[in-house]
Amino acid sequence: IEMSTPASNLVMYIILRRDLISALNWPVGAVATQAAHAATAALWTFKDDAATVEYMTDMDNMHKVTLGVDSEAELEAAKERLEKKNLMHRVWVEDGMKVAIALKPYPKNTAKDATRQLKLF
């Protein structure tokens, strides 16, 4: 029987703009870098949060889910849903545009209502 680790229930959600590739012709690597920036910024911003500390103690088993939106306006709408649910997050801005959002690590079901309408990136 495999035992789950204490942090196995924690997930970090990243919301990333698809139009950076499709409309603005950013290279895939540059978009991946934006997701990394957002995740790193969120982990540092919330470094003293108990769930973040727990998440980082089991780095070999980190769980991230990358969701996509089709525009900066949709990213802003996602941000507003997160704020209404009091979900802590970090918006990443590149070249004056909001390009990604990373939530601090949360138990799987905590962020579900605010993210369920988003599809995987």
PDB file of C-alpha atoms in Angstrom:
ATOM      1  CA  ILE A   1       0.000   0.000   0.000  1.00  0.00           C
ATOM      2  CA  GLU A   2       1.406   3.346  -1.038  1.00  0.00           C
ATOM      3  CA  MET A   3       1.195   6.018   1.627  1.00  0.00           C
ATOM      4  CA  SER A   4       0.530   9.561   0.529  1.00  0.00           C
ATOM      5  CA  THR A   5       2.746  12.325   1.814  1.00  0.00           C
ATOM      6  CA  PRO A   6       1.279  15.257   3.770  1.00  0.00           C
ATOM      7  CA  ALA A   7       1.830  17.621   0.833  1.00  0.00           C
ATOM      8  CA  SER A   8       0.283  15.255  -1.733  1.00  0.00           C
ATOM      9  CA  ASN A   9      -3.081  17.009  -1.474  1.00  0.00           C
ATOM     10  CA  LEU A  10      -1.614  20.430  -2.290  1.00  0.00           C
ATOM     11  CA  VAL A  11      -1.766  21.803  -5.824  1.00  0.00           C
ATOM     12  CA  MET A  12      -0.363  24.971  -7.334  1.00  0.00           C
ATOM     13  CA  TYR A  13      -2.538  26.331 -10.137  1.00  0.00           C
ATOM     14  CA  ILE A  14      -1.026  28.469 -12.885  1.00  0.00           C
ATOM     15  CA  ILE A  15      -3.232  30.351 -15.345  1.00  0.00           C
ATOM     16  CA  LEU A  16      -1.499  31.263 -18.594  1.00  0.00           C
ATOM     17  CA  ARG A  17      -2.567  33.198 -21.685  1.00  0.00           C
ATOM     18  CA  ARG A  18      -2.825  31.070 -24.855  1.00  0.00           C
ATOM     19  CA  ASP A  19      -2.981  34.169 -27.069  1.00  0.00           C
ATOM     20  CA  LEU A  20       0.660  34.916 -26.295  1.00  0.00           C
ATOM     21  CA  ILE A  21       1.433  32.082 -28.729  1.00  0.00           C
ATOM     22  CA  SER A  22      -1.560  32.196 -31.087  1.00  0.00           C
ATOM     23  CA  ALA A  23      -2.005  35.960 -31.583  1.00  0.00           C
ATOM     24  CA  LEU A  24       1.209  37.575 -30.372  1.00  0.00           C
ATOM     25  CA  ASN A  25       3.539  34.903 -31.792  1.00  0.00           C
ATOM     26  CA  TRP A  26       5.592  34.433 -28.641  1.00  0.00           C
ATOM     27  CA  PRO A  27       7.822  31.347 -28.764  1.00  0.00           C
ATOM     28  CA  VAL A  28       6.592  28.448 -26.631  1.00  0.00           C
ATOM     29  CA  GLY A  29       9.759  28.683 -24.538  1.00  0.00           C
ATOM     30  CA  ALA A  30       9.069  32.331 -23.710  1.00  0.00           C
ATOM     31  CA  VAL A  31       5.541  31.440 -22.590  1.00  0.00           C
ATOM     32  CA  ALA A  32       6.857  28.562 -20.479  1.00  0.00           C
ATOM     33  CA  THR A  33       9.229  31.063 -18.887  1.00  0.00           C
ATOM     34  CA  GLN A  34       6.274  33.287 -17.926  1.00  0.00           C
ATOM     35  CA  ALA A  35       4.649  30.350 -16.126  1.00  0.00           C
ATOM     36  CA  ALA A  36       7.931  29.724 -14.304  1.00  0.00           C
ATOM     37  CA  HIS A  37       8.193  33.409 -13.349  1.00  0.00           C
ATOM     38  CA  ALA A  38       4.627  33.442 -12.002  1.00  0.00           C
ATOM     39  CA  ALA A  39       5.114  30.229 -10.011  1.00  0.00           C
ATOM     40  CA  THR A  40       8.427  31.380  -8.557  1.00  0.00           C
ATOM     41  CA  ALA A  41       6.981  34.785  -7.640  1.00  0.00           C
ATOM     42  CA  ALA A  42       3.983  33.177  -5.923  1.00  0.00           C
ATOM     43  CA  LEU A  43       6.147  30.760  -3.949  1.00  0.00           C
ATOM     44  CA  TRP A  44       8.397  33.608  -2.804  1.00  0.00           C
ATOM     45  CA  THR A  45       5.485  35.956  -2.053  1.00  0.00           C
ATOM     46  CA  PHE A  46       3.776  33.312   0.100  1.00  0.00           C
ATOM     47  CA  LYS A  47       6.973  31.677   1.427  1.00  0.00           C
ATOM     48  CA  ASP A  48       5.828  31.978   5.050  1.00  0.00           C
ATOM     49  CA  ASP A  49       2.351  30.542   4.408  1.00  0.00           C
ATOM     50  CA  ALA A  50       1.900  27.136   6.091  1.00  0.00           C
ATOM     51  CA  ALA A  51       0.627  25.402   2.934  1.00  0.00           C
ATOM     52  CA  THR A  52       3.488  26.824   0.860  1.00  0.00           C
ATOM     53  CA  VAL A  53       6.037  25.617   3.408  1.00  0.00           C
ATOM     54  CA  GLU A  54       4.417  22.165   3.400  1.00  0.00           C
ATOM     55  CA  TYR A  55       4.343  22.105  -0.429  1.00  0.00           C
ATOM     56  CA  MET A  56       8.029  22.974  -0.636  1.00  0.00           C
ATOM     57  CA  THR A  57       9.116  20.374   1.935  1.00  0.00           C
ATOM     58  CA  ASP A  58       8.221  17.647  -0.580  1.00  0.00           C
ATOM     59  CA  MET A  59       9.730  19.199  -3.716  1.00  0.00           C
ATOM     60  CA  ASP A  60      10.113  15.878  -5.504  1.00  0.00           C
ATOM     61  CA  ASN A  61       6.334  15.464  -5.460  1.00  0.00           C
ATOM     62  CA  MET A  62       5.139  18.981  -6.280  1.00  0.00           C
ATOM     63  CA  HIS A  63       1.846  19.050  -8.197  1.00  0.00           C
ATOM     64  CA  LYS A  64       1.075  21.921 -10.554  1.00  0.00           C
ATOM     65  CA  VAL A  65      -1.853  22.350 -12.934  1.00  0.00           C
ATOM     66  CA  THR A  66      -1.520  24.844 -15.793  1.00  0.00           C
ATOM     67  CA  LEU A  67      -4.796  26.258 -17.046  1.00  0.00           C
ATOM     68  CA  GLY A  68      -5.287  28.517 -20.050  1.00  0.00           C
ATOM     69  CA  VAL A  69      -7.213  31.622 -20.979  1.00  0.00           C
ATOM     70  CA  ASP A  70      -7.473  33.202 -24.429  1.00  0.00           C
ATOM     71  CA  SER A  71      -6.789  36.870 -23.639  1.00  0.00           C
ATOM     72  CA  GLU A  72      -5.661  39.404 -21.069  1.00  0.00           C
ATOM     73  CA  ALA A  73      -9.345  40.193 -20.430  1.00  0.00           C
ATOM     74  CA  GLU A  74     -10.017  36.523 -19.583  1.00  0.00           C
ATOM     75  CA  LEU A  75      -6.970  36.521 -17.302  1.00  0.00           C
ATOM     76  CA  GLU A  76      -8.385  39.578 -15.536  1.00  0.00           C
ATOM     77  CA  ALA A  77     -11.765  37.824 -15.155  1.00  0.00           C
ATOM     78  CA  ALA A  78      -9.997  34.803 -13.638  1.00  0.00           C
ATOM     79  CA  LYS A  79      -8.160  37.128 -11.240  1.00  0.00           C
ATOM     80  CA  GLU A  80     -11.483  38.639 -10.146  1.00  0.00           C
ATOM     81  CA  ARG A  81     -12.915  35.146  -9.465  1.00  0.00           C
ATOM     82  CA  LEU A  82      -9.865  34.323  -7.363  1.00  0.00           C
ATOM     83  CA  GLU A  83     -10.262  37.541  -5.389  1.00  0.00           C
ATOM     84  CA  LYS A  84     -13.977  36.881  -4.768  1.00  0.00           C
ATOM     85  CA  LYS A  85     -13.031  33.477  -3.309  1.00  0.00           C
ATOM     86  CA  ASN A  86     -10.195  35.053  -1.279  1.00  0.00           C
ATOM     87  CA  LEU A  87      -7.638  32.836  -3.014  1.00  0.00           C
ATOM     88  CA  MET A  88      -4.124  34.237  -2.691  1.00  0.00           C
ATOM     89  CA  HIS A  89      -2.236  34.547  -5.951  1.00  0.00           C
ATOM     90  CA  ARG A  90       0.412  36.479  -7.832  1.00  0.00           C
ATOM     91  CA  VAL A  91      -0.144  38.122 -11.222  1.00  0.00           C
ATOM     92  CA  TRP A  92       2.920  38.127 -13.471  1.00  0.00           C
ATOM     93  CA  VAL A  93       3.376  41.152 -15.748  1.00  0.00           C
ATOM     94  CA  GLU A  94       5.752  41.069 -18.716  1.00  0.00           C
ATOM     95  CA  ASP A  95       6.249  43.920 -21.206  1.00  0.00           C
ATOM     96  CA  GLY A  96       3.424  45.828 -19.500  1.00  0.00           C
ATOM     97  CA  MET A  97       0.917  42.990 -19.991  1.00  0.00           C
ATOM     98  CA  LYS A  98      -0.610  40.624 -17.455  1.00  0.00           C
ATOM     99  CA  VAL A  99       0.503  37.263 -18.818  1.00  0.00           C
ATOM    100  CA  ALA A 100       0.036  34.713 -16.025  1.00  0.00           C
ATOM    101  CA  ILE A 101      -1.357  34.105 -12.560  1.00  0.00           C
ATOM    102  CA  ALA A 102      -0.016  31.607 -10.053  1.00  0.00           C
ATOM    103  CA  LEU A 103      -1.957  30.688  -6.942  1.00  0.00           C
ATOM    104  CA  LYS A 104      -0.193  29.767  -3.747  1.00  0.00           C
ATOM    105  CA  PRO A 105      -0.457  26.016  -3.083  1.00  0.00           C
ATOM    106  CA  TYR A 106      -3.935  25.003  -1.928  1.00  0.00           C
ATOM    107  CA  PRO A 107      -5.648  21.692  -1.134  1.00  0.00           C
ATOM    108  CA  LYS A 108      -7.056  20.275  -4.391  1.00  0.00           C
ATOM    109  CA  ASN A 109     -10.690  21.216  -3.758  1.00  0.00           C
ATOM    110  CA  THR A 110     -10.105  24.727  -2.402  1.00  0.00           C
ATOM    111  CA  ALA A 111      -9.532  26.418  -5.775  1.00  0.00           C
ATOM    112  CA  LYS A 112     -11.943  24.224  -7.736  1.00  0.00           C
ATOM    113  CA  ASP A 113     -14.893  26.663  -7.866  1.00  0.00           C
ATOM    114  CA  ALA A 114     -12.740  29.544  -9.081  1.00  0.00           C
ATOM    115  CA  THR A 115     -10.941  27.503 -11.765  1.00  0.00           C
ATOM    116  CA  ARG A 116     -13.408  24.832 -12.911  1.00  0.00           C
ATOM    117  CA  GLN A 117     -14.462  26.709 -16.072  1.00  0.00           C
ATOM    118  CA  LEU A 118     -10.856  26.953 -17.282  1.00  0.00           C
ATOM    119  CA  LYS A 119      -9.368  24.296 -19.550  1.00  0.00           C
ATOM    120  CA  LEU A 120      -5.869  22.889 -19.329  1.00  0.00           C
ATOM    121  CA  PHE A 121      -3.305  24.972 -21.199  1.00  0.00           C
TER     122      PHE A 121
END
